[in-house]
PDB file of C-alpha atoms in Angstrom:
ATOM      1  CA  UNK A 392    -169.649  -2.594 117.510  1.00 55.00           C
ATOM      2  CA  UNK A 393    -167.883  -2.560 114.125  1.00 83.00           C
ATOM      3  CA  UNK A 394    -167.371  -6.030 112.282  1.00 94.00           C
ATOM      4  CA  UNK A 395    -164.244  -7.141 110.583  1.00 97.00           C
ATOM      5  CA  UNK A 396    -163.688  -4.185 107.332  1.00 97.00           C
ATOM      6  CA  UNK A 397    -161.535  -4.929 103.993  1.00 98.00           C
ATOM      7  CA  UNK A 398    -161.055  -2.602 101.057  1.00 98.00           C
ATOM      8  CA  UNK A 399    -161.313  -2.434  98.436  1.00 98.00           C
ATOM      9  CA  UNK A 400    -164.378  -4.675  98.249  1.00 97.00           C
ATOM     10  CA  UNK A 401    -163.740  -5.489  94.568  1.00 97.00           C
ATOM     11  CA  UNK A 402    -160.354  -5.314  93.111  1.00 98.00           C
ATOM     12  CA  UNK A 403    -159.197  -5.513  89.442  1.00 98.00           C
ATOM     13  CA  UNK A 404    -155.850  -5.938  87.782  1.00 98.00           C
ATOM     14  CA  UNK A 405    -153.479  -6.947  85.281  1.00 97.00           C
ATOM     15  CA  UNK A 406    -151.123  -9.878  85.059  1.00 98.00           C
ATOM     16  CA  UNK A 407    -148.270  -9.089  86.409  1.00 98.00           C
ATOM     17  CA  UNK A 408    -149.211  -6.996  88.548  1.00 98.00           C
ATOM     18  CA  UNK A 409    -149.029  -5.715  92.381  1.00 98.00           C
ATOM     19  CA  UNK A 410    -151.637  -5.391  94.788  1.00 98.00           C
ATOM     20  CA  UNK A 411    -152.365  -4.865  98.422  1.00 98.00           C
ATOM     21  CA  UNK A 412    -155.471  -6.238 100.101  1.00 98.00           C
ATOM     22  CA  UNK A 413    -156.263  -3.994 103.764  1.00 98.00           C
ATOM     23  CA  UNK A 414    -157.924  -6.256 106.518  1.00 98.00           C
ATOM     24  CA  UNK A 415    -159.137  -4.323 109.750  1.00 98.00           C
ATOM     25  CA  UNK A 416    -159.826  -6.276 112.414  1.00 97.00           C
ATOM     26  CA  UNK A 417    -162.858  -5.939 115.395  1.00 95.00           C
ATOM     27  CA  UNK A 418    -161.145  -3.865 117.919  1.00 93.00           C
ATOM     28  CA  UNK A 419    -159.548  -5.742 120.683  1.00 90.00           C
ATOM     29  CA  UNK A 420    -159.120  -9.055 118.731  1.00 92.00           C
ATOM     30  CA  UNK A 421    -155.329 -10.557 119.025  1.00 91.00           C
ATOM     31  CA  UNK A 422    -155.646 -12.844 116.337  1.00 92.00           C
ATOM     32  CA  UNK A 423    -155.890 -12.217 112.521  1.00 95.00           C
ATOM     33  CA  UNK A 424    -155.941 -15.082 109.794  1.00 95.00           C
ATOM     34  CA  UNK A 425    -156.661 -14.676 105.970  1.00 97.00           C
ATOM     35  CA  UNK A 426    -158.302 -17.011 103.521  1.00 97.00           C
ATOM     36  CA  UNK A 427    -158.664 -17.298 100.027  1.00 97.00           C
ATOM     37  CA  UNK A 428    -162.088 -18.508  98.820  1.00 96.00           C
ATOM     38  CA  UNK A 429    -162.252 -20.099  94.894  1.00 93.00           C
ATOM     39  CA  UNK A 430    -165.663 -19.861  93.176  1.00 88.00           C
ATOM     40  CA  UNK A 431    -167.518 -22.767  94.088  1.00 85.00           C
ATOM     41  CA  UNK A 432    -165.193 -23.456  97.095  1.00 90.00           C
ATOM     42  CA  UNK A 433    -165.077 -23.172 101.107  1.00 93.00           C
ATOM     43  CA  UNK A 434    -162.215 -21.122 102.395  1.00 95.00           C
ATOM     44  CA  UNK A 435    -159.009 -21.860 102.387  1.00 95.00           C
ATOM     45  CA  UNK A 436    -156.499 -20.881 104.859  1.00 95.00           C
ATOM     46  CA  UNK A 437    -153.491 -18.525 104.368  1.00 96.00           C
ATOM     47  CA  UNK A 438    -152.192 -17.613 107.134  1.00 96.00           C
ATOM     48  CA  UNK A 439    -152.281 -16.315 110.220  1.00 93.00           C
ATOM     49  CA  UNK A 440    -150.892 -13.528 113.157  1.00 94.00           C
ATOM     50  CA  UNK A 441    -150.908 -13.466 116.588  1.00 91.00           C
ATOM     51  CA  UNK A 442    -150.505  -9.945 117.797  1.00 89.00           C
ATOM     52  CA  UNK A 443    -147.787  -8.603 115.178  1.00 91.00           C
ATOM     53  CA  UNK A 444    -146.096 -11.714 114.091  1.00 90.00           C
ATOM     54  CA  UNK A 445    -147.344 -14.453 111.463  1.00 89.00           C
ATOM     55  CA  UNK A 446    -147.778 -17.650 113.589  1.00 88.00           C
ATOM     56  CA  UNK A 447    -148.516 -19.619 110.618  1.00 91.00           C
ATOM     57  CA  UNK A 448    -147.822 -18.821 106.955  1.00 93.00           C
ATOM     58  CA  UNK A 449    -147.886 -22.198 105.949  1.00 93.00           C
ATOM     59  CA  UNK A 450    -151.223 -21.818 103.644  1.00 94.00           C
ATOM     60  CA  UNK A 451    -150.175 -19.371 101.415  1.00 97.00           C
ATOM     61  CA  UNK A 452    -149.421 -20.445  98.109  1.00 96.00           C
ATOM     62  CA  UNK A 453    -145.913 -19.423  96.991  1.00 95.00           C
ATOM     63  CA  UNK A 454    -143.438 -16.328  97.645  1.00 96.00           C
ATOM     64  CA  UNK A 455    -145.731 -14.423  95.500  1.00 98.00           C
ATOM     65  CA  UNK A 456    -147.826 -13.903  98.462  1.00 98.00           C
ATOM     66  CA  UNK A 457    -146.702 -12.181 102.055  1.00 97.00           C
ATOM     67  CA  UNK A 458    -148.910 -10.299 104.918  1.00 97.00           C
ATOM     68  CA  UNK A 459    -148.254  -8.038 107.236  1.00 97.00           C
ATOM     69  CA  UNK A 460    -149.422  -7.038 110.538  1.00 96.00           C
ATOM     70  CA  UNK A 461    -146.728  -4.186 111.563  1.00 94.00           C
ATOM     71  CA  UNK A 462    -148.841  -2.630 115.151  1.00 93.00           C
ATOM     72  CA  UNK A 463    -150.705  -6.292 115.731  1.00 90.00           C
ATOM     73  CA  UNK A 464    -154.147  -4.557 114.448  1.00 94.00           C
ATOM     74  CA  UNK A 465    -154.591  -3.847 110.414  1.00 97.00           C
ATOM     75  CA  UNK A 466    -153.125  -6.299 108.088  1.00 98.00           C
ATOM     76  CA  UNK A 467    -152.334  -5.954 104.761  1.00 98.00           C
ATOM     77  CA  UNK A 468    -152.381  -9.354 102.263  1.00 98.00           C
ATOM     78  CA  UNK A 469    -149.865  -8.159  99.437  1.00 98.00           C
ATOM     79  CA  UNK A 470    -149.660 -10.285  96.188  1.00 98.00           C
ATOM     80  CA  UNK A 471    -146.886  -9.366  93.868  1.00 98.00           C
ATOM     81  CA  UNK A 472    -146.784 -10.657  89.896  1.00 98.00           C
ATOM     82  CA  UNK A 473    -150.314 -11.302  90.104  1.00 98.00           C
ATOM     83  CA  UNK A 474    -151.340 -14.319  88.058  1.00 97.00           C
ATOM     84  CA  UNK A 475    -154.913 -15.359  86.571  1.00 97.00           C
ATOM     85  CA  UNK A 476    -154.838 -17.869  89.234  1.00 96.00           C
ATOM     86  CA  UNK A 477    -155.054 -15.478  91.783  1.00 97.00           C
ATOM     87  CA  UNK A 478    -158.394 -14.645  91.180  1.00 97.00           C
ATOM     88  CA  UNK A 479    -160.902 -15.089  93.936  1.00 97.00           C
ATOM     89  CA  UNK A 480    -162.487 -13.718  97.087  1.00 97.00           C
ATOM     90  CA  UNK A 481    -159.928 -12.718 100.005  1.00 98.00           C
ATOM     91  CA  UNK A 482    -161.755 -13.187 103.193  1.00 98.00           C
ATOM     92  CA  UNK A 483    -159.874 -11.752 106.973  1.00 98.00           C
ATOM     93  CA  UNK A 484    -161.039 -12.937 109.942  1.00 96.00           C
ATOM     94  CA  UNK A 485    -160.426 -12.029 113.707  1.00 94.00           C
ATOM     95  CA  UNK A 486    -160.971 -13.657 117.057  1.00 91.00           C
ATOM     96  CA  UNK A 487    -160.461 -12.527 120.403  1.00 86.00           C
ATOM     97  CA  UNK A 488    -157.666 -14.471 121.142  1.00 72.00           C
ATOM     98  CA  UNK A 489    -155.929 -17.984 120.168  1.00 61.00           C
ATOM     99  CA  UNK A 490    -156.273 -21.042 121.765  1.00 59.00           C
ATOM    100  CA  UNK A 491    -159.190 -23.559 121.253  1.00 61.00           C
ATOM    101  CA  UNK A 492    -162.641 -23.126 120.294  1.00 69.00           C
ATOM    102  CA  UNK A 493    -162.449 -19.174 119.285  1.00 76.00           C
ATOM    103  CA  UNK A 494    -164.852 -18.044 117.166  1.00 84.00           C
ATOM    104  CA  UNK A 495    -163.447 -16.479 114.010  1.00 90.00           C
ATOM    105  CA  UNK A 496    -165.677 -13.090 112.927  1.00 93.00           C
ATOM    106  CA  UNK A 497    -165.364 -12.549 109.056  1.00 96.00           C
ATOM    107  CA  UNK A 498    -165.318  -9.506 107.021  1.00 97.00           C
ATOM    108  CA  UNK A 499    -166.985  -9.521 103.843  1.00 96.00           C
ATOM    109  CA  UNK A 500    -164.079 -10.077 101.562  1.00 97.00           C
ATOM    110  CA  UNK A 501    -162.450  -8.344  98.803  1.00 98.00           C
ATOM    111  CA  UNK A 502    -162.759  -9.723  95.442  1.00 97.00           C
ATOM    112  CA  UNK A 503    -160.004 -10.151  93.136  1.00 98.00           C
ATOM    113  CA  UNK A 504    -160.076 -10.136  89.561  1.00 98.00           C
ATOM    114  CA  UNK A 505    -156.275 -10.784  87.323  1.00 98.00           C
ATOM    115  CA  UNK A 506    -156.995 -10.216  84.005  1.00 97.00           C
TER     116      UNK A 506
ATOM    117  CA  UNK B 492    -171.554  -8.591  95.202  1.00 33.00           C
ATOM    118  CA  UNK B 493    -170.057 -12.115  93.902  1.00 36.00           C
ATOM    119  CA  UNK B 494    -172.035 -15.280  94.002  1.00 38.00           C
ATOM    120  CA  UNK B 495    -170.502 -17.574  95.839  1.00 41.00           C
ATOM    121  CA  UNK B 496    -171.081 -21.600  95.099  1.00 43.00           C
ATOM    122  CA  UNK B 497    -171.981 -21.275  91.429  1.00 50.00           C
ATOM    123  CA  UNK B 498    -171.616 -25.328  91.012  1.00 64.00           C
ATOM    124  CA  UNK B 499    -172.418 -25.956  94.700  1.00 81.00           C
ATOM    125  CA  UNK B 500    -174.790 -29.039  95.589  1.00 91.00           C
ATOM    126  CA  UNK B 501    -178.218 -27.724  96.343  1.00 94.00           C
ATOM    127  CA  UNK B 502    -181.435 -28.507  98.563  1.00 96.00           C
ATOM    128  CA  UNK B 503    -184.197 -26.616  97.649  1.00 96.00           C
ATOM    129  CA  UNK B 504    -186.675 -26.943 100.407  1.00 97.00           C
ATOM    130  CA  UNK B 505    -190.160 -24.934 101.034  1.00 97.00           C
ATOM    131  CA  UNK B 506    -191.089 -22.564 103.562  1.00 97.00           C
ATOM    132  CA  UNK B 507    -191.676 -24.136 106.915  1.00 97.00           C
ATOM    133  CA  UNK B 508    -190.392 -27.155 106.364  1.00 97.00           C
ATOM    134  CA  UNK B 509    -187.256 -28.426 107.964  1.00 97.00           C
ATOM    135  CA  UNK B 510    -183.952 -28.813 106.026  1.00 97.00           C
ATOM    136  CA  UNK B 511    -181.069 -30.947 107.043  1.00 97.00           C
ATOM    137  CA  UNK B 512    -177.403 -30.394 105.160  1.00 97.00           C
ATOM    138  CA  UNK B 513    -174.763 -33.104 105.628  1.00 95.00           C
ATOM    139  CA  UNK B 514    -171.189 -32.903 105.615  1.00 94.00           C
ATOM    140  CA  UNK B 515    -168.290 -35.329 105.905  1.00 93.00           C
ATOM    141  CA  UNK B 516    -165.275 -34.358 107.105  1.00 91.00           C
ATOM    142  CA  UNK B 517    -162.022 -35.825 106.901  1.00 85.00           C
ATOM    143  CA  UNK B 518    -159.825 -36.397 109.903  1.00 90.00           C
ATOM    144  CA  UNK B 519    -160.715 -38.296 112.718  1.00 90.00           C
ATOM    145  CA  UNK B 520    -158.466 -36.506 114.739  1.00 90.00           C
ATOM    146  CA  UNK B 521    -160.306 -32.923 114.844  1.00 91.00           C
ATOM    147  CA  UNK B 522    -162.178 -32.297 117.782  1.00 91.00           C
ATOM    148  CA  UNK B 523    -164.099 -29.054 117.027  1.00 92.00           C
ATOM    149  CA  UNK B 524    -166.663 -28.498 114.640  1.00 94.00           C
ATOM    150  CA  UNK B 525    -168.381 -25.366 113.183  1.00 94.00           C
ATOM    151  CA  UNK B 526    -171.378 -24.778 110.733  1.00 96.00           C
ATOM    152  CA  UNK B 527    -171.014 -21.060 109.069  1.00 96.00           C
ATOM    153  CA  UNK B 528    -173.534 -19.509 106.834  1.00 97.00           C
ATOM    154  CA  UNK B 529    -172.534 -17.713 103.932  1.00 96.00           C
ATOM    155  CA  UNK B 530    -174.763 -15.372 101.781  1.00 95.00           C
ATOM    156  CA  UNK B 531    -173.968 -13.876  98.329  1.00 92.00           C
ATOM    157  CA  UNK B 532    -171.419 -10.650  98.883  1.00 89.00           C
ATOM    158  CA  UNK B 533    -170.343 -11.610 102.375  1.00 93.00           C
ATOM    159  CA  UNK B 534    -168.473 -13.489 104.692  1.00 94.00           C
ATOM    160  CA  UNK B 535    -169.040 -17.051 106.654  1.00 95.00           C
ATOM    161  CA  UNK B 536    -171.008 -16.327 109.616  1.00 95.00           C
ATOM    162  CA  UNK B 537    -171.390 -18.397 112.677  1.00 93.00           C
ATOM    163  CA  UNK B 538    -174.104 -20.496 112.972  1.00 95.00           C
ATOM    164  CA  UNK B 539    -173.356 -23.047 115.685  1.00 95.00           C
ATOM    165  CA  UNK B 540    -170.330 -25.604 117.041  1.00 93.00           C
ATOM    166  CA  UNK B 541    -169.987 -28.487 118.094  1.00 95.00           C
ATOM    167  CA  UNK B 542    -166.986 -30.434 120.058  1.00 93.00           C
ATOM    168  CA  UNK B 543    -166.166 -34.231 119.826  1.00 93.00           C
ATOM    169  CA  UNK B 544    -167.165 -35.022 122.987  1.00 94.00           C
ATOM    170  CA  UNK B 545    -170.428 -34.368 121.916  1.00 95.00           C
ATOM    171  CA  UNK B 546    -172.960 -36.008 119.601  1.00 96.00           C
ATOM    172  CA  UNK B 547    -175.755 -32.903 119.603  1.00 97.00           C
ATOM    173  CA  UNK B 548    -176.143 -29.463 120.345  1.00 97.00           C
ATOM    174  CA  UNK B 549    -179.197 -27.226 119.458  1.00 96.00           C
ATOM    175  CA  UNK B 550    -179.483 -23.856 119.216  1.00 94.00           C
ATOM    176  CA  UNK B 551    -182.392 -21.451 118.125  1.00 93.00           C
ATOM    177  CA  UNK B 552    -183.840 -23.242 114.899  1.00 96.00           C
ATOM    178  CA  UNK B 553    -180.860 -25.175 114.660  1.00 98.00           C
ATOM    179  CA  UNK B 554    -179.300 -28.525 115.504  1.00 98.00           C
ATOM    180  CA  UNK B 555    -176.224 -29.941 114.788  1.00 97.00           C
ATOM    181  CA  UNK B 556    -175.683 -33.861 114.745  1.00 97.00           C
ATOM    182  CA  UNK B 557    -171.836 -35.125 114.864  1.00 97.00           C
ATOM    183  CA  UNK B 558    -171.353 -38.865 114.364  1.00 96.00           C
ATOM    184  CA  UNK B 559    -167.762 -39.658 114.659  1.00 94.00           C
ATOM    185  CA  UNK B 560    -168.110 -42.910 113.861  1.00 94.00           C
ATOM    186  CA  UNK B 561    -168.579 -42.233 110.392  1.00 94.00           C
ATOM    187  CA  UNK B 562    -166.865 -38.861 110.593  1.00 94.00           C
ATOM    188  CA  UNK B 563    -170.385 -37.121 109.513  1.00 94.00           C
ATOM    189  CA  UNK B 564    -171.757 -33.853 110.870  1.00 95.00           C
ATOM    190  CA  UNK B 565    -175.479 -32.500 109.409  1.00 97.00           C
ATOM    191  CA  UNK B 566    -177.002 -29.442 110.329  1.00 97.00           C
ATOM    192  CA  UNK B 567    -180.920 -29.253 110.806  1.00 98.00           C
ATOM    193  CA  UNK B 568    -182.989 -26.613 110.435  1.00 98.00           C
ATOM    194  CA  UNK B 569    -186.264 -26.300 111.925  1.00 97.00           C
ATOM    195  CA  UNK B 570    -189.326 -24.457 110.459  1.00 97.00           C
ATOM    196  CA  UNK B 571    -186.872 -22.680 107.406  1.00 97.00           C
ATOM    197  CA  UNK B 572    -187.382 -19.678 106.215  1.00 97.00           C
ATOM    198  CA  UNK B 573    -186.511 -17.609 103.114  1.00 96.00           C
ATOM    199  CA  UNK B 574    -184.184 -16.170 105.120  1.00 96.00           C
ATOM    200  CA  UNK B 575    -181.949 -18.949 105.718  1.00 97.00           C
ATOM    201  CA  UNK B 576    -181.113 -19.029 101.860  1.00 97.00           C
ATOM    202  CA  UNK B 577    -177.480 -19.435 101.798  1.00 97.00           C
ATOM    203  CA  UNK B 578    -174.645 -21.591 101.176  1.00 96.00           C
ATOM    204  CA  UNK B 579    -173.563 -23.233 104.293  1.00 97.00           C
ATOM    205  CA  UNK B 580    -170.112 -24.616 105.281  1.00 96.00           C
ATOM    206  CA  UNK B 581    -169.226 -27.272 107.492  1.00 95.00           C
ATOM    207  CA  UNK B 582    -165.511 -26.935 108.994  1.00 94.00           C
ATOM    208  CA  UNK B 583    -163.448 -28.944 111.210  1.00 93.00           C
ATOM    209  CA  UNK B 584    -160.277 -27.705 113.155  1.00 89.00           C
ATOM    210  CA  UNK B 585    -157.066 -28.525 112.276  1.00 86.00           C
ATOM    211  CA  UNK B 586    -154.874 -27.333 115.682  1.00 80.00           C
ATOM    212  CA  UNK B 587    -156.289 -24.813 117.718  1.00 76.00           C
ATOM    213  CA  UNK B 588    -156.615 -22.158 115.008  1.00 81.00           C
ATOM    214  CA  UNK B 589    -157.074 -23.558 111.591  1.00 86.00           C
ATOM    215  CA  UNK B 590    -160.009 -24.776 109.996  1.00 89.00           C
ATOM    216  CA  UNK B 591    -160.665 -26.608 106.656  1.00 91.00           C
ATOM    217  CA  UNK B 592    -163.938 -25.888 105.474  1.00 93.00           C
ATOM    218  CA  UNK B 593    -165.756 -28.664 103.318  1.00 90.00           C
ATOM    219  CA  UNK B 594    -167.330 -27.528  99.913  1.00 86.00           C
ATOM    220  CA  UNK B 595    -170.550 -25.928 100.878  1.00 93.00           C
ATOM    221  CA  UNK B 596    -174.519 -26.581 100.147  1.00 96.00           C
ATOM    222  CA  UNK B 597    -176.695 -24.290  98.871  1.00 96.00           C
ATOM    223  CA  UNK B 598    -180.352 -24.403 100.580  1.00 97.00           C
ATOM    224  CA  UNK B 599    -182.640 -22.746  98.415  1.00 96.00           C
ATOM    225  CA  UNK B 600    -186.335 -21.774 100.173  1.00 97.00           C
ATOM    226  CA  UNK B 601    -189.064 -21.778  98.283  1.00 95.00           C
ATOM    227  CA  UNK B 602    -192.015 -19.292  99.075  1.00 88.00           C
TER     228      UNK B 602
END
């Protein structure tokens, strides 16, 4: 079946700047995290949902940053004032449910550029 | 698609041989570990895990090797192939959902 999709794959913007960041999930899967990978870097974690609600925001970086999950499926990463900073590779990833030892499927990331 | 791991450490090995990647992680209290694989323009894949009650587990072509004592995990990889050229994560969990992922190594195969 289909993997984890994001759009857009590359993503390019101004300072200041707002942009959205889609994340669909592999069918079926409760659970929906985000991650934010630096050049050079492993990922880091953002956040992440459990059906429709965020279970744990406590990785992302400032109010700047907020997700949404509204049907517990798609998720959208939305970044407002986007800063130079921001730059790097959003990675989603989905598993079939919580609890220990779940395998987390990624998607291929979108990459963000602030200029 | 973007390179990922510009500045990473890497082991260039040749064809055939077998590579081993080492990782130290950082709290002794995480009791599940995970390799992922991640080549340029896409995201970490699985590769194999690992829990603390455990000090090996192999899969196809692959071992992993956790010594808690030290709080080191290395991933071997037998008979490598150019395929396998990738940067490759070790991660530990942090709760049942999170996981910190160490810095990477890039394994370079040489034909």
């Amino acid at each position: 079946g289909a993997g984890v999709s994001q759009t857009p794959s590359n993503k390019v913007t101004e300072k200041g700047k707002y942009v959205e960041l889609r994340c669909d999930p592999i069918s079926g899967h409760t659970a929906l995290y985000w991650y934010r990978q630096s050049l050079g870097q492993g990922p880091e974690f953002l956040i992440y949902f459990q059906g429709t609600g965020a279970a744990d925001d406590s990785g992302l970086p400032n109010d700047r940053f907020f997700a949404v999950r509204p049907e517990g499926s798609v998720s959208t990463l939305k970044i407002q004032r986007t800063e130079r900073g921001d730059s790097a590779v959003y990675l989603c990833a989905s598993s079939f449910k919580t609890g220990d030892y779940n395998e987390q499927f990624f998607g291929p990331g979108t990459r963000l550029t602030v200029l | 698609g973007e390179s990922v791991g510009l500045h990473l450490p890497t082991l260039s090995v040749q064809e055939g041989d077998n590579s081993i990647i080492n990782c130290a992680y950082s709290n002794s209290a995480s009791d599940y570990f995970i390799w992922y694989k991640q080549e340029s323009g896409k995201g970490p894949q699985f590769i194999i895990d690992i829990r603390s009650n455990m000090d090996k587990r192999q899969g196809q072509r692959v071992t992993v090797l956790l010594n808690k004592t030290v709080k080191h995990l290395s991933l071997q990889i037998a008979a490598t192939q150019p395929g396998d050229s990738a940067v490759y994560f070790c991660a530990e969990n942090a709760g049942t959902y999170k996981y910190i992922f160490g810095t990477g190594t890039r394994l370079k195969v040489l034909a």
